[in-house]
Short mmCIF file of C-alpha atoms in Angstrom, two decimals:
data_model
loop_
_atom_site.label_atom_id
_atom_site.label_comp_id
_atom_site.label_asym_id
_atom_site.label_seq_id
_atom_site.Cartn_x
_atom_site.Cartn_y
_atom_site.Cartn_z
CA UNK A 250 117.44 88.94 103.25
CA UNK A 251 117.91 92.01 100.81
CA UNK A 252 115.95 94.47 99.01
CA UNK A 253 116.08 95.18 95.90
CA UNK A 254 114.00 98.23 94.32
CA UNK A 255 112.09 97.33 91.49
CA UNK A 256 112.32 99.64 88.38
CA UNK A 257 110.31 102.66 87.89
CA UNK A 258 108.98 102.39 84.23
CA UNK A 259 107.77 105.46 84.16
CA UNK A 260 108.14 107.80 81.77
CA UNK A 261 108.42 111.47 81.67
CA UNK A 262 105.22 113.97 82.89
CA UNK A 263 103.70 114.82 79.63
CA UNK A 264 102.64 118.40 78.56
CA UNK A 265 99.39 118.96 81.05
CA UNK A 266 96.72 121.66 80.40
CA UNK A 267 93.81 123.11 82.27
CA UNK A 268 90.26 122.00 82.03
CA UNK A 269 87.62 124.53 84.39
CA UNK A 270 84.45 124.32 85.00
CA UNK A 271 81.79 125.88 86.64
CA UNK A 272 82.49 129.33 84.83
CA UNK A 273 86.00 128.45 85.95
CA UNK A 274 85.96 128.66 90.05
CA UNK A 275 87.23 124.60 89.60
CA UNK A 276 89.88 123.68 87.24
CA UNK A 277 92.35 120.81 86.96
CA UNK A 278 95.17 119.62 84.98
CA UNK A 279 94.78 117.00 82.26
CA UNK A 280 97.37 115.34 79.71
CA UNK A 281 97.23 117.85 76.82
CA UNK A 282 96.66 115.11 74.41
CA UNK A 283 93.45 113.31 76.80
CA UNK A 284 89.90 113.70 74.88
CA UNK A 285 87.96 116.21 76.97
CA UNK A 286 84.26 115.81 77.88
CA UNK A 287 81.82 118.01 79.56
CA UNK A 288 78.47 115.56 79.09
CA UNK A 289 76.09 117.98 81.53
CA UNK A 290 75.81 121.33 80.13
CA UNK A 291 75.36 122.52 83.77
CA UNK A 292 78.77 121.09 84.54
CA UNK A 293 78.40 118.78 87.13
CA UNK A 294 80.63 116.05 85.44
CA UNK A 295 83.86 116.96 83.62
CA UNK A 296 85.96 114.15 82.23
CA UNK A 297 89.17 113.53 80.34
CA UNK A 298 89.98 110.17 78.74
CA UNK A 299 93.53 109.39 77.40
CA UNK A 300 93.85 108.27 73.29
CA UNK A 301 91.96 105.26 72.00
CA UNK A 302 94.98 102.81 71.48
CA UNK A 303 94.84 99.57 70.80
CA UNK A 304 92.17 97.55 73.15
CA UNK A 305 94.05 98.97 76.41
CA UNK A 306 91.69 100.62 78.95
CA UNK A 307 91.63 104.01 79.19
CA UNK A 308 92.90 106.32 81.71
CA UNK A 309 90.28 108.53 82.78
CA UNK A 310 89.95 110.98 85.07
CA UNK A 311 86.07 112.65 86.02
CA UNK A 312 85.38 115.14 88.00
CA UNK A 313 81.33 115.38 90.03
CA UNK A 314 79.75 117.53 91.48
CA UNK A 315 76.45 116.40 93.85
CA UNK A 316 74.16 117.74 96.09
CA UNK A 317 75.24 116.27 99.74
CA UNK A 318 72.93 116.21 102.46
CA UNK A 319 75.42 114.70 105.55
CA UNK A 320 78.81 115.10 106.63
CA UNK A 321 81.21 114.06 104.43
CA UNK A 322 82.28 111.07 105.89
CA UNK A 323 78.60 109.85 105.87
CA UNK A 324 78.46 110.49 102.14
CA UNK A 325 81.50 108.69 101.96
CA UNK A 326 80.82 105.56 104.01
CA UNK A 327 77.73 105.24 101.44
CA UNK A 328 79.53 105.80 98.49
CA UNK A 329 82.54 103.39 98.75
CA UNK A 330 79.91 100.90 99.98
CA UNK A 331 77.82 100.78 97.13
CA UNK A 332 81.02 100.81 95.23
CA UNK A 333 81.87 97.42 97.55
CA UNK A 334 78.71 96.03 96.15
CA UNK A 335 78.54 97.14 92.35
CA UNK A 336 81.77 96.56 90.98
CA UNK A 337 83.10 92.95 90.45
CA UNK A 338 86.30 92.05 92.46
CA UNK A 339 86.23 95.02 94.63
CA UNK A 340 88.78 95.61 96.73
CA UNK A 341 89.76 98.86 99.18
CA UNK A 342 93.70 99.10 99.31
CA UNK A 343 93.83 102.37 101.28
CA UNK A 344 91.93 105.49 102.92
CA UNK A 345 92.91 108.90 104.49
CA UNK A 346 92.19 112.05 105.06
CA UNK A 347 93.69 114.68 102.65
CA UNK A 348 93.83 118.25 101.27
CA UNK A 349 91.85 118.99 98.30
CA UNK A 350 91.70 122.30 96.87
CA UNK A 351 92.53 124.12 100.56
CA UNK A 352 89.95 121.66 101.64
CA UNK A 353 89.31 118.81 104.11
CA UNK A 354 89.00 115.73 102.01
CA UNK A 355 88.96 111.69 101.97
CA UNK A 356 90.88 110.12 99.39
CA UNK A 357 90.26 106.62 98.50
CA UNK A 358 92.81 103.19 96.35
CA UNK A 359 90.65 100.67 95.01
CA UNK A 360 90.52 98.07 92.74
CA UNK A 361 88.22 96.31 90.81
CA UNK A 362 87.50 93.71 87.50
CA UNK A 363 85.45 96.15 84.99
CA UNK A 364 82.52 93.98 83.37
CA UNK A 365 85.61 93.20 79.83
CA UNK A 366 87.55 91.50 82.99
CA UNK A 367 90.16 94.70 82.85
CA UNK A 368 92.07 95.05 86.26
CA UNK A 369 91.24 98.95 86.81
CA UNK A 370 92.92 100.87 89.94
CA UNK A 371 91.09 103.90 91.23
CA UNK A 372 92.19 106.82 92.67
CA UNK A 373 89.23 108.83 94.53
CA UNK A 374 89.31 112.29 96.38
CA UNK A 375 86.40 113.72 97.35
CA UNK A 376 85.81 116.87 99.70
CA UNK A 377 82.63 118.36 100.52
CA UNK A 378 82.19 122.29 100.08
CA UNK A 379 78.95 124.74 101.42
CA UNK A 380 76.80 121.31 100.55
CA UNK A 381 78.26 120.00 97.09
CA UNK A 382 80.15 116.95 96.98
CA UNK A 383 83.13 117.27 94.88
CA UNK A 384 84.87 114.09 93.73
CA UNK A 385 87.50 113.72 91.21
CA UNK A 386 88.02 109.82 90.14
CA UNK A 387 91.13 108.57 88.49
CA UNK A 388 91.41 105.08 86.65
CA UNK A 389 93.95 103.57 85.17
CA UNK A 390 94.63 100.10 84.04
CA UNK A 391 96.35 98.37 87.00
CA UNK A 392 99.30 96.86 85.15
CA UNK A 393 99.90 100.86 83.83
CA UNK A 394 99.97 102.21 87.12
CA UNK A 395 103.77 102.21 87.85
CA UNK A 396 104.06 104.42 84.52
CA UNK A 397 100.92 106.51 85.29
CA UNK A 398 101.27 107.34 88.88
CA UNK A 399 103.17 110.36 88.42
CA UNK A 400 100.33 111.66 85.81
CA UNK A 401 97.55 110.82 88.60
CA UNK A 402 99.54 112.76 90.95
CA UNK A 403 99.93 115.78 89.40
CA UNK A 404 96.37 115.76 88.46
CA UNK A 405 94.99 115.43 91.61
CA UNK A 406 97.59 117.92 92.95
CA UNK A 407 96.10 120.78 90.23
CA UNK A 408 92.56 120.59 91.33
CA UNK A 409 91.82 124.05 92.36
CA UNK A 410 88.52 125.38 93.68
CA UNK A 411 86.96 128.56 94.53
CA UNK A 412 84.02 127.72 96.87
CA UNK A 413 81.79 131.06 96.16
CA UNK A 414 81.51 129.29 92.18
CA UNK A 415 81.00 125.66 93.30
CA UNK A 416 76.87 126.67 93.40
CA UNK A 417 75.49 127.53 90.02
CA UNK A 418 73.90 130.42 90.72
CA UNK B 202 96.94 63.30 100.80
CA UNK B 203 94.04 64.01 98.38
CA UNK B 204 93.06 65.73 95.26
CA UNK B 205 90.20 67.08 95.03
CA UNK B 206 88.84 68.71 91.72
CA UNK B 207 86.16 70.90 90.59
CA UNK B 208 85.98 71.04 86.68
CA UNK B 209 83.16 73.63 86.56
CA UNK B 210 84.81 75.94 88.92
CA UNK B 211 88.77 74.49 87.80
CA UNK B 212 89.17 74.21 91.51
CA UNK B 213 91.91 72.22 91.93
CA UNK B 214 93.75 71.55 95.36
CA UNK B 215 96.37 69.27 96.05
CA UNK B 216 99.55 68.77 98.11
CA UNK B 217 103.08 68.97 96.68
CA UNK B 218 103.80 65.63 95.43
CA UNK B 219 100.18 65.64 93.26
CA UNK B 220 101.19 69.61 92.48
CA UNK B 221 104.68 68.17 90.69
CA UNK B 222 103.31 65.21 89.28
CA UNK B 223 101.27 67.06 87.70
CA UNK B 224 103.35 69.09 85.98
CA UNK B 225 105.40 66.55 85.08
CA UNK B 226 102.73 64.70 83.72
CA UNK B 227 101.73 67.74 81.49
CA UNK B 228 104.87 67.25 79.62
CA UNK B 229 106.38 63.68 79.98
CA UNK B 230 103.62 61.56 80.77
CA UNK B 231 105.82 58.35 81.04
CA UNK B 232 107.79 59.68 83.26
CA UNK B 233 105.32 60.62 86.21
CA UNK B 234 105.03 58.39 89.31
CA UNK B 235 101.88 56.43 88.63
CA UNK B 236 100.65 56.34 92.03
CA UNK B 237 100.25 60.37 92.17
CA UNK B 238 98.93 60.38 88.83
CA UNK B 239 96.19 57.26 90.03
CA UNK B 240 95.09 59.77 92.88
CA UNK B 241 95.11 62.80 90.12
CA UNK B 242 93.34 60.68 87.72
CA UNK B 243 90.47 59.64 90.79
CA UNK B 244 90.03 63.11 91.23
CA UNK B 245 89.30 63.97 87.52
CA UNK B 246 92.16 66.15 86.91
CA UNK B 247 93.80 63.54 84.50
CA UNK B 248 91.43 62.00 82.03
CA UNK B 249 92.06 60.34 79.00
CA UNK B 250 96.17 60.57 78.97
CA UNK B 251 96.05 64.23 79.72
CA UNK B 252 95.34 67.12 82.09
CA UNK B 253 91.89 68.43 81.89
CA UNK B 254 91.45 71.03 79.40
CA UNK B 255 90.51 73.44 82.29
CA UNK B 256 93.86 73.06 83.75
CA UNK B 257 95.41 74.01 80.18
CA UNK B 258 96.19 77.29 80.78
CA UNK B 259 97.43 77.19 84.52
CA UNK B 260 99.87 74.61 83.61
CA UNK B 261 100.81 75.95 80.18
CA UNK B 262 101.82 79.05 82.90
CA UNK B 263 104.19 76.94 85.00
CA UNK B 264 105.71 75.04 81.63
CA UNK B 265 106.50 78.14 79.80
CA UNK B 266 106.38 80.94 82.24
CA UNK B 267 108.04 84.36 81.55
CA UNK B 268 109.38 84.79 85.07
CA UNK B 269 108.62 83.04 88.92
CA UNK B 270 107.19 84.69 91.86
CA UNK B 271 107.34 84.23 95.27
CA UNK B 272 104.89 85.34 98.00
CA UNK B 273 106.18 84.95 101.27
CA UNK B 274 103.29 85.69 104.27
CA UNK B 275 104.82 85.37 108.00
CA UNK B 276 103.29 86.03 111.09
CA UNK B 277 102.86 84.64 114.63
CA UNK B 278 100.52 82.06 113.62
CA UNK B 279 102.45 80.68 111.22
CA UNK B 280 103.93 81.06 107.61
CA UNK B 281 103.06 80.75 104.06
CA UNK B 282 104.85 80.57 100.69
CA UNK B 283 102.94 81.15 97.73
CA UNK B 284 104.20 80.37 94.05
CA UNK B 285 103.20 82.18 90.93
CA UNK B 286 104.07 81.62 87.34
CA UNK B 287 103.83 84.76 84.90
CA UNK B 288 103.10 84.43 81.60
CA UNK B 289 100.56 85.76 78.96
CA UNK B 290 98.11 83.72 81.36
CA UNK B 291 99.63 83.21 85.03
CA UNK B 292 99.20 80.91 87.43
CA UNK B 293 98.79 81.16 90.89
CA UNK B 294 99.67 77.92 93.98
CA UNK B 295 98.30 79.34 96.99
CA UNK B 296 99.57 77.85 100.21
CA UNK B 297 96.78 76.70 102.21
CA UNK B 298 98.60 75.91 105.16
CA UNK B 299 97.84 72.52 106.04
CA UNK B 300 100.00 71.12 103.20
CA UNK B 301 97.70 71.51 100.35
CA UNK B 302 97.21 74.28 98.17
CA UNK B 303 95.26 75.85 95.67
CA UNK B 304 96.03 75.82 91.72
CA UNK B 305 94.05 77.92 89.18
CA UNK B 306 95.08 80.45 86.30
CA UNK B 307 95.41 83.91 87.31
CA UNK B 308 94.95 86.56 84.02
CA UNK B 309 97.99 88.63 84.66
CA UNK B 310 96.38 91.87 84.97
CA UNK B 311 94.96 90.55 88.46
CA UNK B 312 98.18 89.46 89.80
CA UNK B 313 98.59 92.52 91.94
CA UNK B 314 95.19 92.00 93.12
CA UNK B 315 95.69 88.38 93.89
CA UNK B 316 99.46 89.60 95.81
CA UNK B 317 96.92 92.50 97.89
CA UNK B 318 94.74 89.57 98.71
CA UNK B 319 97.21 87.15 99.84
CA UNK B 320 98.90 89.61 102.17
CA UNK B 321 96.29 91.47 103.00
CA UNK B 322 97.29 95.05 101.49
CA UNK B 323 94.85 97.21 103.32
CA UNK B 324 94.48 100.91 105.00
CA UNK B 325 96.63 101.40 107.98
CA UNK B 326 97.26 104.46 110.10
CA UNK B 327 99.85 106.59 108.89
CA UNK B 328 103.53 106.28 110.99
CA UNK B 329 105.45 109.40 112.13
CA UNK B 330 108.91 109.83 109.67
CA UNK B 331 111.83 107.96 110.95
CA UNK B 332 113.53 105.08 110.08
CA UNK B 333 114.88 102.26 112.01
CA UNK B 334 118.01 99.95 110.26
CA UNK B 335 117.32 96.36 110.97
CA UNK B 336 119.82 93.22 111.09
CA UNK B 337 119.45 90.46 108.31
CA UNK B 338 118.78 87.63 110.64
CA UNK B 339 115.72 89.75 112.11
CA UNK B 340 113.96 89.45 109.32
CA UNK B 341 115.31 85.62 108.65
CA UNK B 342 113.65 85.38 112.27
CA UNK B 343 110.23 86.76 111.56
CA UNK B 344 110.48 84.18 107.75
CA UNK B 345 111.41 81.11 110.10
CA UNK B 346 109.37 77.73 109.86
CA UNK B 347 110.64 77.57 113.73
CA UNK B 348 108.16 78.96 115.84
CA UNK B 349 110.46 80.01 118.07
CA UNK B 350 112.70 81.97 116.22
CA UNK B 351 109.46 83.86 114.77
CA UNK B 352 108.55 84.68 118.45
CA UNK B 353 112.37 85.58 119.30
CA UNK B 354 112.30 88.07 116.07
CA UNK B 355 108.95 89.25 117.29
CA UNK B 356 109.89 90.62 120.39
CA UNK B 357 113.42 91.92 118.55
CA UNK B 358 110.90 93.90 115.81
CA UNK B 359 109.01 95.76 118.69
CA UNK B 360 112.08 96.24 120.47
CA UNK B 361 113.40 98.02 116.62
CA UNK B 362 110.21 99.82 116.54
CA UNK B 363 110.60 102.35 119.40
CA UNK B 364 110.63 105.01 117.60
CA UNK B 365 106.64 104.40 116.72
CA UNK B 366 105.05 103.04 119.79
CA UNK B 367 101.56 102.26 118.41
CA UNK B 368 103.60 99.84 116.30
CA UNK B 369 105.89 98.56 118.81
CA UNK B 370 102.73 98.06 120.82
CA UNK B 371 101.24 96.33 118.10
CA UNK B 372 104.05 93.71 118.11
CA UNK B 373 103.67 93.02 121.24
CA UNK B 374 99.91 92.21 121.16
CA UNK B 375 100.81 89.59 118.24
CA UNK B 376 99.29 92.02 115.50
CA UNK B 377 102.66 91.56 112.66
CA UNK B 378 102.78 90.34 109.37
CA UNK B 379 106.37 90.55 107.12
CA UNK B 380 105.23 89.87 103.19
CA UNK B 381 108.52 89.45 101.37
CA UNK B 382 107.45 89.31 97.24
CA UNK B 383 110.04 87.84 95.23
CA UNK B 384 110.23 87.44 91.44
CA UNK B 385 112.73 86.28 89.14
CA UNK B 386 112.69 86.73 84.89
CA UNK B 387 114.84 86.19 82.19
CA UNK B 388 115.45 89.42 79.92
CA UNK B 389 118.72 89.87 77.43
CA UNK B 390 121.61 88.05 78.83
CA UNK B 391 120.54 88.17 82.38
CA UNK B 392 118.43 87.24 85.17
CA UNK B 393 116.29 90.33 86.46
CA UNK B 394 115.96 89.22 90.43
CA UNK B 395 113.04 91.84 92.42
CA UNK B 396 112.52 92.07 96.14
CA UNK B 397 109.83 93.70 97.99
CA UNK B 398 108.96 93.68 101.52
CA UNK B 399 107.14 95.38 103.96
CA UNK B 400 106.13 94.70 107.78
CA UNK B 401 102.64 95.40 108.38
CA UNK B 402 102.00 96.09 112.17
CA UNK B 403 98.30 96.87 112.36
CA UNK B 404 98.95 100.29 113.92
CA UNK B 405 101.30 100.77 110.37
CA UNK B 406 102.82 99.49 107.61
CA UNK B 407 106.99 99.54 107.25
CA UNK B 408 108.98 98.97 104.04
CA UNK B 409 111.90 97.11 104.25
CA UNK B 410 114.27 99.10 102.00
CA UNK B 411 118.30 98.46 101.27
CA UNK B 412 121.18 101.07 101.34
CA UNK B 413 124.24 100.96 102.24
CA UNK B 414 124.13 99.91 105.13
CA UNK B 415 121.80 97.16 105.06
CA UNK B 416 117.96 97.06 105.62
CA UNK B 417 115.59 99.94 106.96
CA UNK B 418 112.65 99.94 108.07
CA UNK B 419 110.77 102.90 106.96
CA UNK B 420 106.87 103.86 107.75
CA UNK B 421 104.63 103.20 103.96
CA UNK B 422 101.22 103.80 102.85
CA UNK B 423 99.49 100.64 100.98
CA UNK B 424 99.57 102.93 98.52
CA UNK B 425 102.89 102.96 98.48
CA UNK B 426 102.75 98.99 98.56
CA UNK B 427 100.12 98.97 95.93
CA UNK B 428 102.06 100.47 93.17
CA UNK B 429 105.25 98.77 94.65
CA UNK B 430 103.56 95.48 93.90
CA UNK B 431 102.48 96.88 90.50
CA UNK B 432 106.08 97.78 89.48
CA UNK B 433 107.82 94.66 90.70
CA UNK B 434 105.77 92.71 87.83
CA UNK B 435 108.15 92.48 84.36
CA UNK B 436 107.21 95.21 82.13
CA UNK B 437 106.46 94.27 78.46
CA UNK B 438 109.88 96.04 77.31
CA UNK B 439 111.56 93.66 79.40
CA UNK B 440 110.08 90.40 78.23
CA UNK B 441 109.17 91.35 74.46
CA UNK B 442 110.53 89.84 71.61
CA UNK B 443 113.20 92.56 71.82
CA UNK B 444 114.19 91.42 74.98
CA UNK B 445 114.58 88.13 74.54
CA UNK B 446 116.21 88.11 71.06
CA UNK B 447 118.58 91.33 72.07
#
């Protein structure tokens, strides 16, 4: 029996820039050419979709912020099961703890059938701060993965966060 | 044998000989056996000289498919071989393991999620670096129909996996599964041939990965797996009309 490594597909990182938030204590990086969107005036979601091509899903990445009352792993249980019983298809592929801004965190693989029957693979990683939830969410069209992976990455490896401006004062 | 056949689901299971027929009857009906195609017809999947439209797709998969894959699930208990046909719309045999299986379309997209399903892609604890270079007829071992030789390769995989002893432990306790995925496509003047595998030992999961000197074993995340499974899948460069005229 042999092995043989499948090719990459990917293609080269493109040009990222920096979107902050909350007067700029939490900022990430973001595809320079991905359609920005700050829909709460107070900032508590941030979210950058790739170009409109074709009917192809968009990538998207959104960053929340939310009021948590437990321990993160409580608010996490709840979340990914109300996830489990929302979204059509749902699967959980993997789970662990990680590092998210200096910060303990969860980070969550899932997959799922959006209600246009799109396979969509998400990329969660939350981390709890002085009471606010942070979560940034990544989605990508599944069959896209192998060339977006290294653009998830590097987002989720820019999120930066100063926890004396996560509170709006 | 029997075929049984739901139209308003397009639940369709049936054993080998009705699976081939079948097929064969989708583009030469005068040449399939008439007995299978009696027992196909009984169960409503034939009707009026043809396949039922709701099997259209599946089969137009299998008839004019862009490439074959392979799922290969082995564990203690027994082993499995799944059969997939990609195409625009896929199709998907699954191996029930009492000699009948399963045949419905698959759309494309959720072929990964159908692969994660089948073997069972989930979270596992994370294993400590190392790697551990495993011999060719270990893993031919753990794929065997024999029972014996799966039990024999069993005890030779926790024996391998030392150097992680919640994993060898896991072995031991009967808690292994080796997925092999295996797809084959046409593109240009050539055959594009992909292989992935990965041992999944409860306390872990293990990629089987090829160097020079053979086969390692080295610790994975399902992440890991899940974009592995993701890649292995032809990519639209390499089955486009450019590929196939070039």
């Amino acid at each position: 029996m042999t092995h043989i490594h499948p090719g990459s597909g990917r293609l080269p990182l493109p040009r990222l820039t920096t979107v902050t938030t909350r007067g700029g204590s939490v900022s990430f990086d973001v595809p320079a050419d991905w359609d920005t969107i700050e829909p709460s005036p107070d900032g508590d979601v941030v979210a950058a979709v790739e170009p409109d091509e074709s009917d192809r899903f968009r990538t998207n990445v959104v960053l929340t912020f939310a009021d948590v009352g437990g321990s993160l792993a409580e608010w996490q249980r709840t979340t990914q099961r109300r996830e489990a019983e929302e979204l059509d298809g749902y699967v959980l592929l993997d789970h662990d703890e990680v590092t998210i801004g200096g910060h303990l965190g969860l980070r969550r693989l899932s997959t799922h059938s959006t209600p246009a029957h799109e396979s969509v693979t998400t990329e969660t990683w939350t981390t709890l701060v002085d009471g606010v939830g942070v979560t940034l969410t990544a989605r990508v069209g599944t069959l896209r993965l192998a060339q977006l992976a290294p653009v998830i990455d590097a987002v989720a490896a820019s999120l930066v966060m100063r926890a004396d401006g996560l509170v709006p004062a | 044998m029997s075929v049984t056949f739901d139209a308003s689901t397009s639940r369709l299971r049936l054993d080998a000989d009705a699976f081939i027929t079948l097929v064969e009857y989708a583009t030469d009906p005068e040449g399939a056996c008439e007995d299978v195609v009696a027992r196909l017809r009984e169960a409503g999947a034939v009707a009026d000289g043809a396949p039922h439209p709701v099997l259209r797709n599946a089969l137009a998969a299998v008839t004019s498919s862009l490439g074959s894959l392979q799922v290969l699930v082995t564990g203690p208990d027994g082993v499995r071989l799944h059969q997939a046909w990609v195409a625009f719309v896929s199709a998907m045999l699954t191996d029930l393991a009492d000699g009948t299986y399963d045949f419905a379309a698959v759309s494309t997209e959720f072929v990964p999620t159908t692969i994660g399903r089948l073997t069972g892609l989930q979270a596992r604890p994370r294993l400590d670096p190392a790697s551990a270079v495993v011999d060719e007829s270990l893993l031919d071992d753990l794929a065997s129909n024999s029972e014996a030789a799966r039990a024999a390769g069993s005890e030779a995989l926790a024996d391998l996996l030392a150097p992680w002893p919640p994993a060898a432990a896991a072995v031991r306790a009967g808690l292994w599964q080796l997925s092999v995925v295996d797809i084959a496509f046409p593109a240009r003047d050539r055959t594009i041939v992909r292989r992935l595998a990965w041992v999944d030992v409860d306390a872990g999961l293990l990629r089987v990965e090829a160097d020079e000197h053979g086969p390692t074993l080295v610790p994975t995340t399902s992440t890991a797996v899940w974009r592995a499974i993701v890649s292995i899948l032809p990519t639209d460069a390499e089955t486009g009309p450019a590929a196939q005229s070039a």
